[in-house]
Amino acid sequence: MLEVTRKLVELLDLSPIGADHFQGDSEDLGFPNVFGGQVLGQALMAASRTVEGRLCHSLHAYFLRPGNHSMPIDYEVQRVRDGGSFSVRRVIARQDGKEILTGSMSFQVAEQGFEHQLTMPGAPGPDALRSEQEWGRILAPQVPERMRETLTRDRPIEIRPVDPVNPLKPEKRPPHKQSWFRAQGPLPDDPVLHRCLLTYASDFQFLGTAMNPHGLTFMSKNLQVASLDHAIWFHREFRMDDWLLYDKDSPSASAGRGFNRGNFFKQDGTLVASTTQEALIRQR
């Protein structure tokens, strides 16, 4: 495991601080606030620590306040129900006594059932694409020095965008994005960890899908953007140290909000997870 990946795994490895209470550190990715994927991944890890013999199949969360990346986050897990096949947990994430995220996760025993899925859309393979970090190095000389570290930093999740948008000169495009995702280096055989890592990574390059038709990016001026909620459904087993295609679209934007959908596919075409998110996209 690479050092940068080991640090992310440790970030998701929460410390118990009481009965069904856990604490996690925060990381500074160069964003104004805590990265939403970090809080989602840690919340799922906290809930998973209270369940045995069942894996998460769905997660629904609301972002309530921006998090401070210089402070730890406390996670309270509430055991809503343990049934014969399913368990439900509610998680509240707090900083300085204030709720920053609330969510519910459902867990299921392993079970066989009917099978069907969407066909994987066409996309160039990851070997033919540059990584997000490589694109960052190309753009670095054109941005203020304070932003260069964010663009070129080492990443535990390697992202290789298909047909990337130039954030300095965005053009109006259809509301669709594709990226290949993979953790840097081999990971342990822990399905809980792989689910938490996908949850963490699913917030990257998602919100911007709704900005494509308007020729906007995070670097656009006079723009306020923030994730409002996030949901994930895990369909089949996968590994985050294998390449996954993240195919995203945005069916609608209105009333200062943009709606995004995504699907994760293995290279062999297997659909392993689906996501949705609504985001604030407000012109100041």
XYZ file of C-alpha atoms in Angstrom:
284
model
C 0.000 0.000 0.000
C 1.344 3.445 -0.904
C 1.881 5.922 1.924
C -0.773 8.322 0.613
C -3.284 5.447 0.484
C -2.315 4.222 3.943
C -3.104 7.689 5.319
C -6.590 7.557 3.800
C -7.210 4.078 5.229
C -6.121 5.387 8.647
C -8.419 8.407 8.217
C -11.360 6.028 7.815
C -10.244 3.909 10.803
C -12.238 5.669 13.536
C -11.451 5.648 17.245
C -14.178 4.465 19.674
C -14.986 7.142 22.276
C -17.981 5.509 23.967
C -20.889 3.185 23.349
C -21.664 3.491 19.600
C -19.684 6.751 19.491
C -16.596 7.216 17.322
C -14.181 9.985 16.401
C -12.339 10.625 13.156
C -9.686 13.096 12.106
C -10.167 15.499 9.207
C -7.963 16.132 6.192
C -7.303 19.351 4.298
C -7.618 18.778 0.543
C -7.302 22.461 -0.269
C -11.063 23.029 -0.192
C -12.593 25.726 2.063
C -14.375 23.066 4.132
C -14.117 19.362 4.944
C -14.484 17.210 1.825
C -17.991 15.740 1.879
C -16.776 12.313 0.773
C -14.614 12.105 3.887
C -17.603 12.633 6.206
C -19.688 10.128 4.203
C -16.958 7.478 4.293
C -16.349 7.921 8.005
C -20.081 7.875 8.769
C -20.422 4.567 6.919
C -17.439 3.167 8.806
C -18.981 4.228 12.133
C -22.293 2.529 11.293
C -20.502 -0.596 10.013
C -18.706 -0.958 13.354
C -22.082 -1.653 15.008
C -23.195 -4.401 12.587
C -21.940 -7.986 12.291
C -22.378 -10.380 9.375
C -24.102 -7.797 7.163
C -22.810 -5.322 4.607
C -24.211 -1.922 3.677
C -26.478 -1.972 0.625
C -27.712 1.649 0.789
C -26.763 4.987 2.311
C -28.732 8.248 2.407
C -27.244 11.390 3.966
C -27.825 15.130 4.242
C -25.064 17.704 4.621
C -26.285 20.182 7.244
C -23.308 22.474 7.829
C -19.842 22.904 6.298
C -17.205 21.016 8.270
C -13.935 22.455 9.588
C -10.953 20.419 8.357
C -8.819 21.543 11.319
C -11.092 19.746 13.829
C -11.958 16.067 14.460
C -15.491 14.830 13.840
C -17.621 12.880 16.347
C -19.988 10.203 15.022
C -22.982 8.981 17.030
C -24.598 5.762 15.788
C -28.207 4.949 16.671
C -29.324 1.313 16.313
C -32.715 1.763 14.658
C -33.530 -1.902 13.967
C -31.984 -5.364 13.596
C -34.308 -7.662 11.668
C -33.897 -11.157 10.295
C -32.195 -9.969 7.093
C -31.671 -6.220 7.426
C -30.194 -3.805 9.967
C -30.724 -0.039 9.908
C -28.470 2.533 11.535
C -28.787 6.296 11.894
C -25.569 8.339 12.099
C -25.099 11.920 13.279
C -21.771 13.651 12.646
C -20.880 16.614 14.871
C -18.170 19.215 15.235
C -18.062 21.532 18.221
C -21.424 20.119 19.315
C -23.166 21.053 16.033
C -24.522 18.547 13.537
C -22.788 18.693 10.151
C -24.278 15.515 8.636
C -27.109 13.127 9.350
C -27.675 9.884 7.518
C -29.210 6.422 7.492
C -27.558 3.206 6.347
C -29.156 -0.172 5.720
C -27.237 -3.469 5.948
C -28.226 -6.887 4.572
C -27.122 -10.494 4.981
C -25.689 -12.149 1.839
C -28.585 -13.307 -0.327
C -29.271 -14.641 -3.831
C -31.985 -13.157 -6.041
C -33.048 -12.064 -9.520
C -30.309 -10.461 -11.627
C -30.340 -7.729 -14.258
C -28.437 -4.476 -14.822
C -27.872 -1.597 -17.201
C -25.353 -2.142 -19.963
C -22.060 -0.382 -19.305
C -21.728 2.685 -21.579
C -18.829 2.975 -23.982
C -15.675 4.658 -22.694
C -11.963 4.625 -23.514
C -9.978 2.414 -21.158
C -7.968 3.953 -18.283
C -4.593 3.082 -19.851
C -5.271 5.574 -22.666
C -5.994 8.498 -20.317
C -4.033 10.985 -18.217
C -4.640 11.130 -14.486
C -6.217 14.120 -12.766
C -2.835 14.791 -11.162
C -1.118 14.880 -14.575
C -3.713 17.363 -15.841
C -3.089 19.385 -12.681
C 0.618 19.630 -13.453
C -0.210 20.914 -16.941
C -2.540 23.589 -15.527
C -0.369 24.533 -12.524
C 1.697 27.275 -14.269
C -1.548 29.031 -15.261
C -3.090 29.306 -11.777
C -2.157 31.329 -8.662
C 0.593 29.721 -6.587
C -1.775 29.086 -3.650
C -3.824 26.726 -5.860
C -0.962 24.683 -7.311
C -0.624 22.329 -4.351
C -4.289 21.353 -4.632
C -3.925 20.591 -8.349
C -0.704 18.579 -8.113
C -0.903 16.842 -4.699
C -0.533 13.076 -4.425
C -3.899 11.338 -4.347
C -4.855 8.033 -2.695
C -7.621 7.605 -5.299
C -6.269 7.926 -8.828
C -8.830 9.528 -11.127
C -8.493 9.453 -14.910
C -11.160 11.690 -16.466
C -12.566 11.008 -19.919
C -12.594 14.200 -22.021
C -11.745 16.493 -19.069
C -13.005 20.076 -18.828
C -10.421 22.856 -18.715
C -11.430 24.610 -15.457
C -9.781 27.847 -16.633
C -11.681 27.954 -19.945
C -14.851 25.894 -19.508
C -17.196 25.419 -22.442
C -20.851 24.449 -22.378
C -21.204 20.677 -22.678
C -23.916 18.032 -22.302
C -24.667 17.091 -18.667
C -22.538 13.935 -18.721
C -19.120 12.969 -17.310
C -17.015 9.842 -17.106
C -13.936 9.038 -15.007
C -11.974 5.936 -14.072
C -11.281 5.497 -10.347
C -8.769 3.245 -8.567
C -7.054 3.283 -5.170
C -3.283 3.657 -5.386
C -1.706 0.304 -4.506
C -3.170 -2.963 -3.170
C -5.723 -2.924 -0.348
C -6.705 -5.446 2.361
C -9.489 -7.953 1.624
C -12.039 -6.096 3.740
C -15.383 -5.455 1.963
C -16.326 -2.815 4.562
C -13.176 -0.820 3.764
C -13.831 -1.063 0.014
C -17.391 0.246 0.498
C -16.152 3.136 2.643
C -13.479 4.006 0.068
C -16.009 4.022 -2.775
C -18.276 6.212 -0.631
C -15.357 8.601 -0.074
C -14.448 8.674 -3.769
C -18.023 8.998 -5.058
C -18.111 12.702 -4.133
C -15.225 13.533 -6.495
C -16.157 15.008 -9.901
C -19.873 14.511 -9.189
C -21.342 17.938 -8.480
C -19.668 19.436 -11.551
C -21.822 17.297 -13.864
C -24.734 19.692 -13.322
C -22.482 22.651 -14.191
C -21.418 21.262 -17.583
C -24.372 22.694 -19.599
C -23.701 26.158 -18.166
C -19.964 26.354 -18.869
C -19.103 26.568 -15.168
C -16.508 24.925 -12.913
C -15.415 25.272 -9.289
C -12.997 27.974 -10.452
C -15.760 30.134 -11.954
C -16.219 33.497 -10.237
C -19.267 34.553 -8.216
C -20.471 30.978 -7.803
C -21.616 29.275 -4.590
C -21.672 25.475 -4.769
C -22.182 22.864 -2.058
C -23.445 19.290 -1.796
C -26.881 19.115 -0.150
C -27.377 15.358 0.048
C -25.853 12.104 -1.178
C -27.116 8.563 -1.654
C -25.412 5.296 -2.628
C -26.706 1.814 -3.428
C -24.220 -1.069 -3.432
C -25.317 -3.770 -5.891
C -22.429 -6.231 -6.191
C -18.990 -6.917 -4.748
C -15.987 -4.963 -6.032
C -12.479 -3.865 -5.123
C -11.330 -0.266 -5.011
C -7.808 -1.291 -6.054
C -9.239 -2.366 -9.446
C -10.333 0.194 -12.045
C -13.980 1.308 -11.845
C -15.726 3.525 -14.414
C -17.813 6.294 -12.807
C -20.448 7.300 -15.372
C -22.434 10.416 -14.344
C -25.270 12.512 -15.720
C -27.429 15.414 -14.563
C -31.102 15.147 -15.574
C -32.088 18.561 -14.179
C -31.000 21.884 -12.696
C -33.522 24.390 -11.321
C -34.254 26.666 -8.353
C -30.563 27.024 -7.534
C -30.064 23.246 -7.326
C -28.479 20.671 -9.625
C -29.358 16.959 -9.566
C -26.722 14.333 -10.414
C -26.758 10.547 -10.912
C -23.889 8.089 -11.227
C -23.065 4.413 -11.811
C -19.852 2.535 -11.014
C -18.874 -0.301 -13.381
C -16.039 -2.825 -13.313
C -13.953 -3.077 -16.451
C -15.844 -6.247 -17.408
C -19.119 -4.261 -17.449
C -20.481 -5.337 -14.040
C -22.541 -2.608 -12.343
C -21.412 -2.468 -8.696
C -22.877 0.750 -7.241
C -25.170 3.689 -8.055
C -25.210 7.221 -6.650
C -27.363 10.337 -6.583
C -26.705 13.821 -5.263
C -28.433 17.185 -5.219
C -26.225 20.242 -4.950
C -26.563 23.964 -4.425
C -25.436 25.893 -7.526
C -26.060 29.548 -6.890
C -24.939 32.601 -8.826
C -23.940 35.240 -6.287
